[in-house]
Coordinates of C-alpha atoms and ligand atoms in Angstrom, one line a residue:
M1 CA 69.2 -92.8 -105.0
K2 CA 70.3 -89.7 -103.1
L3 CA 72.3 -87.1 -105.0
F4 CA 75.1 -84.9 -103.6
E5 CA 74.3 -81.2 -103.4
Y6 CA 76.7 -80.5 -106.3
E7 CA 75.0 -83.2 -108.4
A8 CA 71.5 -81.9 -107.7
K9 CA 72.7 -78.4 -108.5
D10 CA 74.2 -79.5 -111.8
I11 CA 70.8 -80.8 -112.8
F12 CA 69.1 -77.6 -111.6
K13 CA 71.5 -75.6 -113.7
Q14 CA 70.9 -77.7 -116.7
M15 CA 67.1 -77.1 -116.2
G16 CA 67.5 -73.3 -116.1
I17 CA 67.4 -72.8 -112.3
L18 CA 69.8 -70.2 -110.9
T19 CA 72.5 -71.7 -108.7
P20 CA 75.4 -70.0 -107.0
S21 CA 78.6 -70.2 -109.1
G22 CA 80.9 -72.8 -107.5
K23 CA 83.2 -75.8 -107.8
V24 CA 83.9 -79.0 -106.0
S25 CA 87.2 -79.3 -104.2
K26 CA 88.9 -82.3 -102.6
T27 CA 92.0 -80.6 -101.1
P28 CA 92.8 -77.4 -99.3
R29 CA 95.1 -76.3 -102.1
E30 CA 92.4 -76.8 -104.7
S31 CA 90.0 -74.7 -102.5
Y32 CA 92.6 -71.9 -102.3
K33 CA 92.8 -71.7 -106.1
I34 CA 89.0 -71.8 -106.5
A35 CA 88.5 -69.1 -103.9
E36 CA 91.2 -67.0 -105.6
E37 CA 89.5 -67.3 -109.0
M38 CA 86.0 -66.7 -107.6
N39 CA 86.7 -63.5 -105.7
C40 CA 85.9 -64.0 -102.0
P41 CA 83.9 -64.2 -99.8
V42 CA 82.9 -67.8 -100.4
V43 CA 80.9 -70.5 -98.7
I44 CA 82.5 -73.9 -98.1
K45 CA 80.1 -76.8 -97.8
A46 CA 80.8 -80.4 -96.9
Q47 CA 79.4 -82.8 -99.5
I48 CA 77.6 -85.6 -97.7
L49 CA 74.4 -87.5 -98.4
I50 CA 72.7 -86.8 -95.1
G51 CA 71.0 -83.8 -93.5
G52 CA 72.0 -81.8 -90.5
R53 CA 75.2 -80.7 -92.1
G54 CA 75.0 -77.0 -91.3
K55 CA 74.2 -77.8 -87.6
A56 CA 77.2 -80.2 -87.5
G57 CA 79.5 -77.4 -88.7
G58 CA 79.8 -78.5 -92.3
V59 CA 79.0 -75.1 -93.7
K60 CA 81.6 -72.3 -93.3
F61 CA 82.3 -68.9 -94.7
A62 CA 85.8 -67.7 -95.9
E63 CA 86.9 -64.1 -96.4
N64 CA 90.0 -65.0 -98.4
P65 CA 91.8 -67.9 -100.2
E66 CA 93.9 -68.6 -97.1
E67 CA 90.9 -69.0 -95.0
A68 CA 89.2 -71.1 -97.6
S69 CA 92.1 -73.5 -97.6
K70 CA 92.2 -73.7 -93.8
L71 CA 88.5 -74.3 -93.4
T72 CA 88.5 -76.9 -96.2
E73 CA 91.2 -78.8 -94.2
E74 CA 89.0 -78.6 -91.1
I75 CA 85.9 -79.8 -92.9
L76 CA 87.7 -82.7 -94.7
K77 CA 88.7 -84.0 -91.3
M78 CA 85.1 -84.1 -90.1
K79 CA 82.8 -87.1 -89.9
I80 CA 79.1 -86.2 -90.0
S81 CA 76.9 -89.0 -88.6
N82 CA 79.8 -91.4 -89.1
Y83 CA 80.2 -90.5 -92.8
P84 CA 83.7 -89.1 -93.7
V85 CA 83.6 -85.9 -95.7
T86 CA 85.6 -86.5 -98.9
S87 CA 84.8 -83.3 -100.8
V88 CA 83.6 -79.7 -100.3
L89 CA 81.7 -77.4 -102.6
I90 CA 83.1 -73.9 -102.8
E91 CA 80.5 -71.3 -103.8
E92 CA 80.1 -67.5 -104.0
K93 CA 78.5 -66.2 -100.9
L94 CA 75.2 -64.7 -101.7
Q95 CA 73.7 -61.6 -100.0
I96 CA 70.5 -62.7 -98.4
E97 CA 67.3 -60.6 -98.5
K98 CA 65.0 -63.6 -97.7
E99 CA 65.3 -67.4 -97.4
F100 CA 62.5 -69.7 -98.7
Y101 CA 61.9 -73.4 -98.4
I102 CA 60.8 -74.8 -101.8
G103 CA 60.3 -78.5 -102.6
F104 CA 58.3 -81.4 -103.8
T105 CA 58.0 -84.8 -102.3
V106 CA 55.8 -87.9 -102.5
D107 CA 52.9 -88.2 -100.0
R108 CA 52.6 -91.9 -99.9
E109 CA 49.3 -91.9 -98.0
E110 CA 47.7 -89.6 -100.5
K111 CA 49.5 -91.3 -103.4
K112 CA 50.4 -87.9 -104.8
Y113 CA 53.2 -85.5 -105.1
V114 CA 53.0 -82.6 -102.7
A115 CA 54.5 -79.2 -103.3
I116 CA 55.9 -77.6 -100.1
F117 CA 56.7 -74.0 -99.5
S118 CA 57.7 -71.9 -96.6
L119 CA 58.7 -68.3 -96.0
K120 CA 60.8 -69.6 -93.0
G121 CA 63.4 -71.3 -95.1
G122 CA 67.0 -71.9 -94.1
V123 CA 66.4 -73.8 -90.8
D124 CA 65.0 -77.2 -90.1
I125 CA 61.7 -77.6 -92.0
E126 CA 60.6 -80.5 -89.7
E127 CA 61.0 -78.2 -86.8
I128 CA 58.9 -75.5 -88.3
A129 CA 56.3 -78.0 -89.4
Q130 CA 56.0 -79.3 -85.9
H131 CA 55.9 -76.0 -84.0
N132 CA 54.4 -73.6 -86.5
P133 CA 52.5 -75.8 -89.0
N134 CA 50.8 -72.8 -90.5
D135 CA 54.1 -71.5 -91.8
V136 CA 54.4 -74.5 -94.1
I137 CA 52.2 -74.5 -97.1
K138 CA 51.5 -77.8 -98.8
M139 CA 49.6 -78.5 -102.0
H140 CA 48.9 -81.9 -103.4
V141 CA 49.4 -82.4 -107.1
D142 CA 46.5 -84.1 -108.9
P143 CA 48.4 -86.7 -111.1
S144 CA 46.0 -86.2 -114.0
L145 CA 46.6 -82.4 -114.0
G146 CA 50.2 -82.1 -113.0
F147 CA 51.5 -79.0 -111.3
R148 CA 50.2 -76.0 -113.2
D149 CA 51.3 -72.3 -113.1
Y150 CA 48.0 -71.4 -111.3
H151 CA 48.9 -73.9 -108.5
A152 CA 52.1 -71.9 -108.0
R153 CA 50.2 -68.7 -107.9
I154 CA 47.8 -70.0 -105.3
I155 CA 50.7 -71.0 -103.1
C156 CA 52.1 -67.5 -103.4
R157 CA 48.8 -66.0 -102.5
I158 CA 48.5 -68.2 -99.4
A159 CA 52.0 -67.2 -98.4
G160 CA 51.1 -63.6 -99.0
I161 CA 53.9 -62.8 -101.5
T162 CA 53.2 -60.6 -104.5
G163 CA 54.8 -58.9 -107.4
K164 CA 58.3 -59.8 -108.6
E165 CA 58.8 -62.1 -105.6
A166 CA 55.7 -64.1 -106.5
K167 CA 56.8 -64.4 -110.1
L168 CA 60.2 -65.7 -109.1
V169 CA 58.8 -68.2 -106.6
S170 CA 56.2 -69.4 -109.1
K171 CA 58.8 -69.9 -111.8
L172 CA 61.0 -71.9 -109.5
L173 CA 58.2 -74.1 -108.4
S174 CA 57.3 -74.8 -112.1
Q175 CA 60.9 -75.5 -112.9
L176 CA 61.2 -78.0 -110.0
W177 CA 58.1 -79.8 -111.2
K178 CA 59.9 -80.2 -114.6
V179 CA 62.9 -81.6 -112.8
I180 CA 60.8 -84.0 -110.8
Q181 CA 59.3 -85.4 -114.0
K182 CA 62.3 -85.5 -116.2
F183 CA 64.5 -87.2 -113.6
D184 CA 62.0 -89.4 -111.8
A185 CA 62.7 -87.7 -108.5
E186 CA 60.8 -88.7 -105.4
L187 CA 62.1 -85.8 -103.4
I188 CA 63.5 -82.4 -104.4
E189 CA 64.2 -79.7 -101.8
I190 CA 65.8 -76.3 -102.0
N191 CA 66.4 -75.0 -98.5
P192 CA 67.1 -72.3 -98.6
A193 CA 66.2 -70.7 -101.9
I194 CA 67.8 -67.3 -101.4
L195 CA 66.2 -64.2 -102.6
T196 CA 69.2 -61.9 -103.0
I197 CA 69.3 -58.2 -102.3
D198 CA 69.5 -57.7 -106.1
E199 CA 66.2 -59.6 -106.5
K200 CA 67.3 -63.0 -107.8
L201 CA 66.0 -66.3 -106.5
I202 CA 68.9 -68.7 -106.3
A203 CA 69.0 -72.4 -105.2
A204 CA 71.6 -72.1 -102.4
D205 CA 71.2 -75.7 -101.3
G206 CA 69.9 -78.7 -103.1
K207 CA 68.6 -82.1 -102.2
M208 CA 67.4 -84.7 -104.6
V209 CA 66.4 -88.3 -104.4
I210 CA 65.8 -90.3 -107.5
D211 CA 63.3 -93.2 -107.4
E212 CA 65.3 -96.3 -107.4
N213 CA 62.7 -98.1 -109.5
A214 CA 63.2 -95.6 -112.3
L215 CA 66.9 -95.9 -112.4
Y216 CA 66.7 -98.1 -115.5
R217 CA 65.5 -95.2 -117.5
Q218 CA 67.9 -92.7 -115.9
K219 CA 71.0 -94.4 -117.2
E220 CA 72.7 -91.2 -118.1
I221 CA 72.7 -89.8 -114.5
V222 CA 73.4 -93.2 -113.0
E223 CA 76.6 -93.6 -115.0
K224 CA 77.7 -90.1 -114.4
L225 CA 77.1 -90.3 -110.7
E226 CA 78.1 -93.7 -109.6
G227 CA 81.8 -93.1 -109.3
D228 CA 81.3 -90.8 -106.4
K229 CA 78.7 -92.9 -104.5
V230 CA 81.2 -95.7 -104.2
I231 CA 83.4 -93.6 -101.9
Q232 CA 80.5 -93.0 -99.5
D233 CA 78.9 -96.4 -99.0
N234 CA 79.9 -99.0 -101.6
S235 CA 77.9 -101.8 -99.9
E236 CA 74.6 -100.8 -101.5
T237 CA 76.2 -100.7 -105.0
L238 CA 77.9 -104.0 -104.5
A239 CA 74.6 -105.6 -103.4
E240 CA 72.9 -104.2 -106.5
E241 CA 75.6 -105.9 -108.6
I242 CA 74.9 -109.3 -107.3
G243 CA 71.2 -108.9 -107.2
V244 CA 70.5 -109.0 -103.5
N245 CA 68.5 -106.5 -101.3
Y246 CA 70.6 -104.6 -98.9
V247 CA 70.1 -101.7 -96.5
S248 CA 72.7 -100.0 -94.2
L249 CA 71.7 -99.2 -90.7
N250 CA 73.4 -97.7 -87.6
G251 CA 74.0 -100.6 -85.2
N252 CA 76.8 -103.2 -85.0
I253 CA 75.3 -106.6 -86.0
G254 CA 75.2 -107.7 -89.6
I255 CA 72.1 -109.6 -90.6
I256 CA 71.8 -112.0 -93.5
G257 CA 68.7 -114.0 -94.3
N258 CA 66.7 -115.4 -97.2
G259 CA 63.4 -113.8 -97.9
A260 CA 62.2 -110.4 -96.8
G261 CA 59.9 -111.7 -94.1
L262 CA 62.5 -113.8 -92.5
V263 CA 65.0 -111.0 -92.6
M264 CA 62.6 -108.7 -90.8
A265 CA 61.8 -111.3 -88.2
T266 CA 65.5 -111.8 -87.7
M267 CA 66.0 -108.1 -87.1
D268 CA 63.1 -108.1 -84.6
S269 CA 64.7 -111.0 -82.7
V270 CA 67.9 -109.0 -82.5
F271 CA 66.1 -105.9 -81.3
L272 CA 64.2 -107.9 -78.7
E273 CA 67.5 -109.1 -77.2
G274 CA 68.7 -105.5 -77.0
G275 CA 70.9 -105.6 -80.1
K276 CA 71.1 -103.2 -83.0
P277 CA 71.5 -104.2 -86.7
A278 CA 74.3 -102.6 -88.7
N279 CA 72.6 -103.6 -91.9
F280 CA 70.5 -106.3 -93.4
L281 CA 70.9 -108.3 -96.5
D282 CA 68.3 -110.6 -98.1
V283 CA 69.9 -113.1 -100.4
G284 CA 66.4 -113.9 -101.8
G285 CA 65.2 -117.4 -102.9
G286 CA 67.5 -120.0 -104.4
A287 CA 70.8 -118.1 -103.8
N288 CA 74.0 -119.9 -104.6
A289 CA 77.2 -120.3 -102.7
K290 CA 78.9 -117.4 -104.6
Q291 CA 76.1 -115.0 -103.7
M292 CA 76.3 -116.0 -100.0
E293 CA 80.1 -115.5 -100.1
K294 CA 79.7 -112.0 -101.6
S295 CA 76.8 -111.2 -99.3
L296 CA 79.0 -111.9 -96.3
E297 CA 81.6 -109.6 -97.8
I298 CA 79.1 -106.8 -98.3
V299 CA 77.7 -107.0 -94.8
L300 CA 81.2 -107.0 -93.4
S301 CA 82.3 -104.0 -95.5
R302 CA 80.7 -101.7 -92.9
P303 CA 83.5 -101.1 -90.4
Q304 CA 81.1 -101.0 -87.4
V305 CA 80.0 -104.6 -87.8
K306 CA 81.2 -106.6 -84.7
G307 CA 79.3 -109.8 -85.5
V308 CA 77.1 -111.4 -88.1
F309 CA 73.8 -113.3 -87.7
I310 CA 73.0 -115.5 -90.6
N311 CA 69.5 -117.0 -90.6
I312 CA 68.6 -119.4 -93.4
L313 CA 65.3 -121.2 -93.8
G314 CA 66.0 -123.6 -96.6
G315 CA 63.2 -124.1 -99.2
V316 CA 64.3 -123.4 -102.8
T317 CA 67.5 -122.2 -101.0
R318 CA 69.7 -125.1 -100.2
C319 CA 71.5 -125.1 -96.9
D320 CA 74.6 -126.9 -98.2
E321 CA 75.0 -124.1 -100.9
M322 CA 74.7 -121.5 -98.1
A323 CA 77.2 -123.3 -95.9
K324 CA 79.7 -123.4 -98.7
G325 CA 79.3 -119.7 -99.3
I326 CA 79.7 -118.9 -95.7
I327 CA 82.9 -120.9 -95.4
A328 CA 84.3 -119.3 -98.5
G329 CA 83.4 -115.8 -97.3
R330 CA 84.7 -116.4 -93.9
G331 CA 88.0 -117.7 -95.3
K332 CA 88.6 -114.3 -96.9
L333 CA 88.3 -112.3 -93.7
K334 CA 91.3 -110.3 -92.7
K335 CA 90.2 -110.0 -89.1
K336 CA 88.2 -112.6 -87.2
I337 CA 84.6 -111.6 -86.8
P338 CA 82.1 -113.9 -84.9
I339 CA 79.4 -115.3 -87.0
V340 CA 76.3 -117.0 -85.5
I341 CA 74.4 -119.2 -87.9
R342 CA 70.9 -120.8 -87.9
L343 CA 70.5 -123.1 -90.8
V344 CA 67.4 -125.2 -91.2
G345 CA 65.4 -126.7 -94.1
T346 CA 66.4 -128.2 -97.4
R347 CA 69.6 -130.2 -97.0
E348 CA 70.2 -128.9 -93.5
K349 CA 72.1 -132.0 -92.5
E350 CA 74.6 -131.5 -95.3
G351 CA 74.9 -127.8 -94.6
Q352 CA 75.4 -128.2 -90.9
E353 CA 78.0 -130.9 -91.5
I354 CA 80.0 -128.6 -93.8
L355 CA 79.9 -125.9 -91.1
R356 CA 80.7 -128.3 -88.3
K357 CA 83.8 -129.6 -90.2
A358 CA 85.0 -126.1 -90.5
G359 CA 84.6 -125.5 -86.8
V360 CA 81.6 -123.2 -87.1
K361 CA 78.8 -123.5 -84.6
V362 CA 75.2 -123.8 -85.7
I363 CA 72.2 -122.9 -83.5
D364 CA 68.9 -124.4 -84.3
S365 CA 66.6 -121.9 -82.7
M366 CA 66.3 -118.4 -84.0
D367 CA 65.8 -116.8 -80.6
Q368 CA 68.8 -118.6 -79.1
A369 CA 70.9 -117.5 -82.1
A370 CA 69.7 -113.9 -81.6
K371 CA 70.6 -114.1 -77.9
E372 CA 74.0 -115.5 -78.7
I373 CA 75.0 -112.8 -81.3
V374 CA 73.8 -110.0 -79.0
R375 CA 75.9 -111.5 -76.1
I376 CA 79.0 -111.8 -78.3
V377 CA 79.0 -108.2 -79.6
R378 CA 78.3 -106.9 -76.1
D379 CA 81.4 -108.5 -74.6
Ligands
GDP1 P1 72.4 -77.2 -94.5 O1 72.3 -76.7 -93.1 O2 73.2 -78.5 -94.5 O3 71.1 -77.4 -95.1 O4 73.2 -76.2 -95.4 P2 72.7 -75.0 -96.3 O5 73.4 -75.0 -97.6 O6 71.2 -74.9 -96.3 O7 73.3 -73.7 -95.5 C1 72.9 -73.5 -94.2 C2 72.7 -72.0 -94.0 O8 73.9 -71.3 -94.3 C3 71.6 -71.4 -94.9 O9 70.3 -71.5 -94.4 C4 72.1 -69.9 -94.9 O10 71.6 -69.2 -93.8 C5 73.6 -70.0 -94.8 N1 74.1 -69.9 -96.2 C6 74.3 -70.8 -97.1 N2 74.7 -70.3 -98.3 C7 74.8 -69.0 -98.1 C8 75.3 -67.9 -98.8 O11 75.6 -68.0 -100.0 N3 75.2 -66.6 -98.2 C9 74.9 -66.5 -97.0 N4 74.9 -65.2 -96.4 N5 74.5 -67.5 -96.2 C10 74.4 -68.7 -96.7
MN2 MN1 69.9 -76.5 -96.3

């Protein structure tokens, strides 16, 4: 689960990490007041769950409350990679001496956490890693040892930083390691950590992803945070509620299937025909009509979906149940969206009959069905 910058920073603060003073605002008026209280200049930052915000114009500086209000209005009108901005974070503007990149992530190949540090913070870390890999220092964490203070000191030595700076960086690395463990984070990234001209090291940005498999023991954060997530993309939350697997993507074809393998194959068939999935949903084994009905709703909740491809291979899952769910879900649609269905296996005759009666076409071959949905959304 990705956290918003302000949520990550709340956690940092709670764990003793320095963050800029700031407040979240949802309106230009609110920003005016906050900027007035905070003594300008301030930084105004779009709160979205994806990267590339600075480059997209989602970080702006204001010299006075009027400007803060005006810039908030501009940012709240923006869409960044298709996500509407619904709030901004207003923060004191720090005076930069240096910008560092500091973070931890999971190296899945090594099956270890890895600490990452760079003196070239602020900009795109992927870009630095690609062009100047020597500027990015990585150190894997032995799971039986954990990240120790001496690891932090080694990183500083490799980076060539000494004295007070090294102390500050080491302390921040150790604090982040504590955050990782306490909150089951799989990624935590401060880019930039700003060393101010008065020699403080402050987390000026914050990214944090919590391991979804650990959410059951992170109830406190989950409850606190979920309200805001719903605004961004409620489809994933809804899917969780009815116990199906769902992922949002960037195309325009909704995909529903039963079983992970079939869903992946369905996506491949759409890709092969030149189509792009908007999302995919796996109803799992033995789903009932209600789950299918809800699943259709979830897939269609993404506004970019122009058509849906439902591919059911009945086993424990019964085709007649699925057909009933599809008809019920379709009946609730406000706007007519084409649905292409392949429905074979257990009770396929009954299922196909239900669909035929409702005037819904069924295609027996998966490849034909993929061709059909891609053709429909293209027209
Ligand atoms: P991102 O581009 O979405 O990662 O947004 P960041 O929060 O990292 O901000 C982008 C850049 O804006 C940083 O690398 C800084 O150079 C600059 N910036 C952010 N906060 C401050 C600040 O408080 N003071 C100053 N002078 N620059 C800042
Ligand atoms: Mn950043």
